[in-house]
XYZ file of C-alpha atoms in Angstrom:
520
model
C 132.037 94.458 37.532
C 133.868 91.389 40.309
C 131.216 90.435 42.270
C 131.475 88.799 45.242
C 130.554 87.360 48.750
C 129.836 89.007 51.743
C 129.413 86.327 54.592
C 128.729 87.473 58.600
C 130.287 84.710 59.414
C 133.217 83.559 56.769
C 133.858 80.906 54.122
C 135.632 78.174 56.729
C 137.339 74.882 56.178
C 136.611 72.790 58.507
C 139.689 70.827 60.087
C 138.809 66.916 59.654
C 137.419 66.923 56.453
C 139.867 68.613 54.736
C 141.663 65.288 53.610
C 140.512 62.710 50.414
C 137.396 61.305 51.009
C 137.761 57.960 51.379
C 135.335 55.089 49.655
C 131.852 56.414 48.896
C 128.632 55.135 49.419
C 126.937 54.439 45.818
C 123.647 55.111 45.335
C 122.347 51.900 42.896
C 122.257 54.973 39.590
C 125.012 55.526 40.189
C 128.760 54.499 40.342
C 130.857 57.366 41.681
C 134.186 56.278 42.227
C 136.418 59.320 44.702
C 140.016 59.682 44.244
C 141.979 57.561 46.010
C 144.609 59.547 49.127
C 144.390 62.771 47.574
C 143.649 65.778 49.378
C 141.572 68.607 47.420
C 143.033 72.886 48.780
C 141.077 76.371 48.695
C 144.000 78.139 47.252
C 144.766 81.343 45.847
C 145.510 81.432 42.338
C 147.542 83.840 42.438
C 149.755 82.287 45.031
C 151.301 79.487 45.832
C 151.771 77.608 48.772
C 149.306 77.959 50.820
C 148.840 81.844 53.601
C 148.925 81.420 56.479
C 146.171 80.119 58.524
C 143.292 83.719 59.312
C 144.823 85.037 56.159
C 141.814 86.866 54.352
C 141.436 87.403 50.729
C 138.556 88.091 47.935
C 136.311 85.598 47.699
C 137.245 86.166 43.644
C 140.635 84.584 45.023
C 139.899 81.720 46.980
C 139.823 78.457 44.556
C 138.954 75.278 44.654
C 141.752 72.757 43.174
C 143.562 69.927 43.712
C 146.952 70.450 43.754
C 149.258 70.991 47.431
C 151.151 73.487 48.249
C 153.792 72.662 45.273
C 152.688 73.637 41.483
C 153.925 70.257 40.224
C 151.656 67.906 42.222
C 148.970 68.502 39.688
C 151.164 65.914 37.167
C 150.201 63.646 39.883
C 146.345 63.207 39.656
C 144.398 62.491 36.332
C 141.476 62.469 34.406
C 139.034 59.581 34.923
C 139.179 56.733 31.343
C 136.001 57.244 30.980
C 133.675 60.896 31.471
C 132.357 63.947 29.074
C 132.542 66.750 31.701
C 133.971 67.756 34.210
C 131.901 70.471 36.739
C 132.516 71.923 40.215
C 129.480 71.238 43.113
C 128.161 72.462 46.079
C 126.076 69.387 47.890
C 124.722 68.593 50.957
C 127.038 65.860 52.952
C 126.106 62.288 51.788
C 124.735 63.189 48.175
C 127.714 64.787 46.442
C 127.037 60.769 43.720
C 124.107 62.608 42.736
C 124.523 65.900 40.725
C 121.223 66.112 39.927
C 121.120 66.248 43.714
C 123.285 69.472 43.616
C 122.428 72.669 45.322
C 125.041 74.732 43.228
C 127.216 74.183 40.427
C 129.689 75.644 37.764
C 131.592 75.259 34.512
C 134.670 72.930 35.152
C 137.733 71.693 32.938
C 139.338 68.763 34.301
C 141.914 69.311 37.706
C 143.137 72.124 35.402
C 140.684 74.963 36.505
C 140.440 77.350 39.120
C 137.344 77.796 40.979
C 135.207 80.444 42.899
C 132.557 79.511 45.081
C 130.511 82.143 44.404
C 130.644 81.686 40.974
C 128.389 78.452 41.602
C 125.458 78.911 39.266
C 121.630 77.853 41.472
C 120.851 74.296 40.715
C 116.571 75.430 39.748
C 115.784 71.679 40.439
C 116.041 71.968 44.117
C 114.582 74.288 46.607
C 115.932 77.185 47.434
C 118.469 78.968 45.466
C 122.783 78.938 46.809
C 122.642 82.391 47.689
C 119.711 81.339 49.957
C 122.695 78.488 51.618
C 125.071 80.981 51.935
C 122.839 83.775 53.705
C 120.842 80.899 56.223
C 124.658 79.634 56.546
C 125.130 75.920 56.622
C 127.494 73.220 56.711
C 128.310 71.712 53.160
C 130.874 69.759 50.207
C 132.208 71.871 47.331
C 134.039 70.099 44.629
C 134.193 68.516 41.339
C 132.683 65.626 39.738
C 133.388 63.793 36.837
C 131.007 62.742 34.574
C 129.409 60.669 31.902
C 126.625 60.831 28.925
C 124.328 60.644 30.827
C 125.311 63.683 33.421
C 126.701 60.896 35.979
C 129.006 61.218 38.198
C 131.493 58.789 37.639
C 134.715 59.912 40.035
C 133.854 63.376 42.812
C 136.368 65.109 44.890
C 134.776 66.741 47.424
C 136.417 69.231 50.332
C 133.826 69.858 53.169
C 132.774 73.723 53.827
C 131.172 75.822 56.921
C 129.247 78.832 54.994
C 128.713 81.804 57.688
C 125.290 83.139 58.219
C 124.928 87.321 56.535
C 123.539 88.805 53.755
C 125.350 87.959 49.695
C 126.573 91.247 49.144
C 129.285 92.641 47.180
C 133.015 93.673 48.675
C 132.992 90.833 51.327
C 135.922 88.435 51.786
C 136.666 84.468 52.705
C 138.965 84.049 55.804
C 140.537 80.253 55.521
C 141.806 78.100 58.566
C 144.428 76.266 58.053
C 144.081 71.635 58.018
C 144.820 69.669 61.697
C 146.367 66.416 61.191
C 144.986 64.299 63.759
C 147.027 61.935 65.845
C 146.122 59.756 68.817
C 147.900 60.493 71.886
C 151.453 59.505 73.133
C 153.244 59.189 76.375
C 155.960 61.711 76.640
C 156.134 61.853 80.481
C 155.420 58.562 82.651
C 154.036 59.287 86.921
C 156.794 58.479 88.808
C 156.309 56.734 92.509
C 156.216 58.387 95.106
C 157.188 57.916 99.126
C 155.787 60.691 101.804
C 155.008 61.042 105.580
C 151.730 61.260 106.875
C 149.580 64.144 106.378
C 152.379 64.771 103.672
C 151.376 66.030 99.983
C 152.581 63.481 96.881
C 152.493 64.821 93.942
C 152.379 63.020 89.797
C 153.110 64.257 87.170
C 152.631 62.541 83.801
C 152.162 64.269 78.894
C 150.824 63.275 75.678
C 151.477 64.666 72.852
C 149.007 64.345 70.238
C 146.980 66.435 67.722
C 144.307 68.088 68.737
C 145.307 67.968 72.506
C 144.153 65.301 73.646
C 142.758 65.192 77.546
C 143.469 63.777 80.171
C 141.199 62.010 83.691
C 143.163 60.153 86.385
C 142.996 57.360 88.397
C 143.621 55.810 91.355
C 143.737 51.637 92.151
C 144.422 49.662 95.108
C 144.208 46.163 93.476
C 146.266 47.247 90.482
C 143.760 45.316 87.524
C 140.470 47.857 88.425
C 140.862 50.896 88.069
C 138.587 54.535 89.162
C 138.227 57.672 88.164
C 140.459 60.437 90.722
C 137.413 63.189 91.225
C 138.390 66.318 89.578
C 141.792 65.773 88.276
C 141.927 66.792 84.446
C 145.517 68.046 84.506
C 148.859 67.162 83.374
C 149.284 68.194 87.412
C 148.148 65.498 90.454
C 148.087 66.092 93.584
C 146.833 64.179 96.947
C 146.735 65.799 100.104
C 147.094 65.333 102.912
C 147.192 61.590 102.809
C 148.004 58.779 105.412
C 149.148 55.454 106.259
C 146.035 53.134 105.125
C 146.349 54.858 101.568
C 150.187 53.611 100.637
C 150.512 51.133 98.261
C 147.236 52.823 95.371
C 148.602 53.178 92.463
C 148.157 56.157 90.113
C 147.756 56.476 85.842
C 146.634 59.258 83.701
C 144.242 58.436 80.738
C 144.702 60.294 77.648
C 142.498 60.998 75.260
C 141.709 62.637 71.109
C 139.303 61.797 68.476
C 142.209 59.983 67.110
C 141.666 56.991 69.917
C 143.593 56.593 74.019
C 146.354 55.934 75.281
C 147.293 55.195 79.045
C 150.863 56.019 81.233
C 151.816 53.670 83.566
C 151.123 53.139 87.252
C 152.732 54.477 89.787
C 152.665 53.732 92.967
C 152.709 56.213 97.037
C 154.370 54.838 99.195
C 153.492 56.524 103.307
C 155.618 55.889 105.503
C 155.988 56.758 109.426
C 160.184 57.161 109.948
C 160.938 60.244 111.744
C 165.291 61.096 111.721
C 166.995 62.115 114.231
C 167.574 65.694 115.658
C 172.056 65.473 114.016
C 174.468 67.203 116.526
C 178.032 68.274 116.360
C 179.073 69.002 113.620
C 179.241 66.231 110.477
C 180.191 66.657 106.692
C 176.271 67.391 106.869
C 175.622 70.692 109.024
C 175.812 74.378 107.267
C 175.110 78.159 108.444
C 171.753 78.775 108.380
C 171.530 82.625 109.032
C 169.051 83.751 111.989
C 165.355 85.452 111.009
C 164.762 88.648 110.861
C 162.095 90.251 113.670
C 158.821 88.850 112.387
C 160.304 87.057 109.428
C 158.776 82.962 108.517
C 161.246 81.434 106.850
C 164.663 80.994 106.204
C 166.856 78.962 103.906
C 168.760 75.899 103.839
C 171.246 76.414 101.341
C 172.067 72.981 100.372
C 173.932 73.069 97.915
C 173.401 71.887 93.620
C 173.957 68.000 94.638
C 170.211 68.814 96.647
C 169.224 70.975 92.662
C 165.682 71.096 92.122
C 165.001 67.819 94.643
C 161.798 66.976 96.698
C 162.961 66.962 99.901
C 161.604 66.336 103.899
C 161.714 69.300 106.297
C 162.523 69.054 110.205
C 161.986 71.483 112.384
C 163.349 70.826 116.982
C 163.282 70.925 120.206
C 160.170 69.102 119.954
C 160.887 66.686 116.428
C 157.935 68.831 114.202
C 157.357 68.182 110.638
C 157.561 71.265 108.315
C 156.314 69.529 104.805
C 158.105 68.661 101.289
C 160.549 71.997 100.035
C 161.886 71.884 96.000
C 165.564 72.881 96.462
C 166.377 75.815 94.021
C 166.409 74.663 90.707
C 170.064 76.266 90.068
C 171.584 77.254 93.801
C 169.887 74.213 96.141
C 168.827 76.916 98.099
C 166.006 75.515 100.445
C 163.268 77.744 101.542
C 160.984 76.512 104.715
C 158.384 78.165 107.076
C 159.600 78.527 110.483
C 155.714 80.053 110.927
C 155.226 77.503 113.982
C 158.774 77.715 114.995
C 157.945 79.546 119.018
C 161.669 81.709 119.700
C 164.473 80.352 120.246
C 167.604 78.079 119.332
C 166.160 76.013 116.559
C 166.972 72.985 115.136
C 167.518 72.054 110.818
C 166.876 69.071 109.108
C 165.962 67.886 105.036
C 165.589 64.214 104.266
C 165.276 61.751 101.217
C 161.299 61.614 100.983
C 160.092 58.581 103.056
C 163.707 58.342 105.291
C 164.625 58.827 108.021
C 168.852 59.703 106.324
C 169.384 63.145 107.165
C 171.839 65.180 103.793
C 171.764 68.809 105.341
C 171.394 69.593 108.958
C 172.046 73.634 110.575
C 171.001 76.172 112.920
C 169.364 79.253 114.134
C 168.059 80.674 116.595
C 164.024 83.165 115.972
C 164.089 86.180 117.432
C 161.218 87.485 120.312
C 158.586 89.684 118.809
C 159.656 92.890 119.523
C 156.810 95.847 119.493
C 157.575 99.133 116.389
C 155.943 102.427 116.496
C 152.862 101.683 114.484
C 151.095 103.992 112.303
C 148.334 105.140 109.941
C 146.988 107.311 108.520
C 144.152 110.145 107.729
C 143.344 111.055 104.153
C 142.992 114.710 104.074
C 140.622 116.490 101.620
C 139.970 120.177 100.321
C 138.910 121.578 97.200
C 139.361 124.954 95.293
C 137.990 126.794 93.826
C 137.973 130.009 90.951
C 135.536 132.766 90.849
C 136.904 132.015 86.968
C 136.525 135.966 86.952
C 138.928 137.080 83.094
C 138.297 141.290 82.859
C 140.089 144.205 82.104
C 139.046 147.473 82.857
C 141.315 150.937 82.490
C 140.975 154.114 84.649
C 141.301 156.767 81.806
C 138.712 157.082 79.400
C 140.863 160.120 77.750
C 143.915 161.718 77.926
C 144.916 164.857 76.511
C 149.235 165.456 75.987
C 147.802 169.631 76.262
C 150.119 171.863 73.864
C 152.867 170.748 72.193
C 155.261 173.086 70.427
C 156.268 171.088 66.808
C 159.406 169.173 67.466
C 158.337 169.181 71.368
C 157.491 166.814 73.010
C 154.719 165.844 76.514
C 154.824 162.323 78.613
C 151.561 161.590 79.628
C 150.059 158.701 82.336
C 148.140 156.518 80.453
C 146.745 155.494 83.915
C 145.786 153.198 86.532
C 145.136 149.078 83.684
C 143.213 146.298 86.106
C 143.450 142.498 84.646
C 141.597 140.318 86.912
C 142.459 135.946 86.007
C 140.759 134.417 88.033
C 139.984 131.711 86.695
C 138.837 127.679 86.803
C 141.888 126.663 84.613
C 144.887 129.568 84.330
C 145.921 129.032 80.699
C 148.555 132.523 81.005
C 148.057 136.176 79.392
C 148.740 138.717 77.008
C 147.623 141.939 77.575
C 148.668 144.482 73.960
C 148.186 147.808 72.396
C 147.353 149.248 69.190
C 147.200 153.046 68.427
C 145.979 154.808 64.721
C 147.707 158.104 64.004
C 146.415 161.388 64.753
C 144.567 163.048 62.577
C 142.993 166.561 62.591
C 140.812 167.149 59.530
C 142.302 166.195 57.038
C 145.992 166.623 58.268
C 147.873 163.834 59.612
C 150.554 162.359 62.419
C 152.058 159.218 61.728
C 151.288 156.615 65.050
C 155.144 156.622 65.551
C 154.733 160.420 67.142
C 153.312 158.027 70.073
C 155.711 155.618 72.534
C 155.006 153.257 76.091
C 156.847 152.594 78.052
C 154.923 149.912 80.534
C 154.982 150.501 84.251
C 153.789 148.868 87.279
C 150.677 150.857 88.959
C 151.990 153.678 90.899
C 155.720 152.049 91.522
C 153.684 148.796 92.755
C 155.391 145.293 92.818
C 154.305 142.902 90.687
C 152.863 139.601 91.636
C 155.025 136.482 91.017
C 154.977 135.439 86.783
C 153.714 138.318 85.625
C 156.145 140.558 83.317
C 155.961 144.296 81.471
C 156.554 144.125 78.743
C 159.650 146.491 76.545
C 158.300 149.009 74.932
C 156.746 149.138 71.696
C 152.868 147.282 71.946
C 153.465 144.658 75.142
C 152.607 145.777 77.957
C 152.295 143.257 80.134
C 152.227 138.986 80.152
C 151.775 136.302 82.411
C 152.364 132.614 83.035
C 149.469 130.208 84.584
C 149.236 132.061 87.651
C 145.779 133.675 89.540
C 145.680 137.315 89.829
C 142.987 136.707 92.570
C 139.986 138.365 92.739
C 142.411 141.874 93.050
C 143.496 141.584 90.158
C 147.508 142.590 88.679
C 148.011 146.395 88.480
C 149.405 148.266 85.487
C 150.402 151.957 83.811
C 152.057 152.875 81.138
C 154.263 156.287 80.136
C 152.507 158.092 77.386
C 155.142 160.623 74.306
C 153.542 162.180 72.313
C 156.293 163.081 70.019
C 154.677 166.612 67.334
C 156.918 166.545 64.219
C 157.977 169.689 63.362
C 156.503 169.790 59.674
C 153.443 169.724 61.398
C 150.199 171.522 60.817
C 148.478 173.448 63.525
C 145.442 171.128 65.305
C 143.612 169.810 67.369
C 144.560 166.238 67.212
C 143.371 162.869 67.856
C 143.442 159.191 68.061
C 142.017 155.695 69.789
C 144.297 154.173 72.515
C 142.865 150.308 72.359
C 144.175 147.919 74.426
C 143.601 143.779 74.898
C 143.928 141.252 76.505
C 144.428 138.060 75.098
C 144.465 134.353 76.611
C 147.434 132.239 75.905
């Protein structure tokens, strides 16, 4: 029977511990020499290269082997010159060179064998056993050791694993997380100097690569030498709001950090200048046509042109010079949307300048309309609950019909009488009304049921309810779609025609007619 291990949180290779170890601290009694510059992998013995991150395998397929994703890499490894055996092991971190303290061991055989964790045998000399470890969980080393004649480790290679707490049972699975390479941060975007007007915002942007992804903090300095962290500034973008003239000359830099190191951007300088452009007039080359805003609109669009696309500009409005804030031209068309909510009704001029400059690059005129007061509406919610009597019934007024004396080969027609169907259920589904009858008998004499035919009709020549239809000659009297008959019901009748066979024996014959109402 194949045995597997079930754990609540399965086996994971820790991202930072997949590469081969450096020099092991050698205890006095052991002279273990690690394999240098090699990698230990958990592999699937039936498939190379490594499966994708997060793949699940049965524990009997998860194998320990120091071969890379290229199977031929096995030839690049060699056994130490002096050893008598190889074992696989699980150990507490820091004890990998002490075979006597291994928590569990298994068979070896050089670089070739593949080992599953659940084949490791408990070490009776160590408190607790291997399956206790699996149940409790923890961080351990899993690897191979080459032994000399005294069972001392002469060479060790291992990787760190985390065993999730759970229950050691059959039918389990192990999960593997791909190793993540570690690289120090490298600056990919340097922040640019910014020039803005008082009251505006200055936005600085930086970026860096690295693995794991680095964190960032922004710093500021008034002299370029002493730096202080900017509170809450921990993203690639730093926004300095409502800047004032006193902040002019402040420098900003971003510091990126991960487990492999730190990188700092160049310093960007904030310049705050108090320049106001002159209102443009006439029809110079920078003038464009700005469509008048609609009644109640709070923005206008300035067609600045593709030459200014994606640029950050400052918007100004007149009659009295008003700083309308920084705007950004569309990255494709160059159109600029300007907020005019602070402008009063009437004629206005809007101009765009480069931040910190008084030179107008684009301008135009428009008129803010006097507000109108359109009709206002409000709504009232109307509710009504529709109820049903939940009646569902069938009633035939007559309980017996006598065709009287009928000569052989002659017929007699009688009325079935009023039949009432009531369907006022809470959930309407429609229905069918069918008729069935037995053969006519008189003692041992019989007349077949086919001697009777039925022609359905509305009762008293009245009108049928909407959604109700009559059947044709046969067994169906009527049917309905999913509509209510209300409590008055749908009323039916039928002509019953009996034809006496020419060879029928004389006698008093009887039959039973059954009406059946069936919900759809």
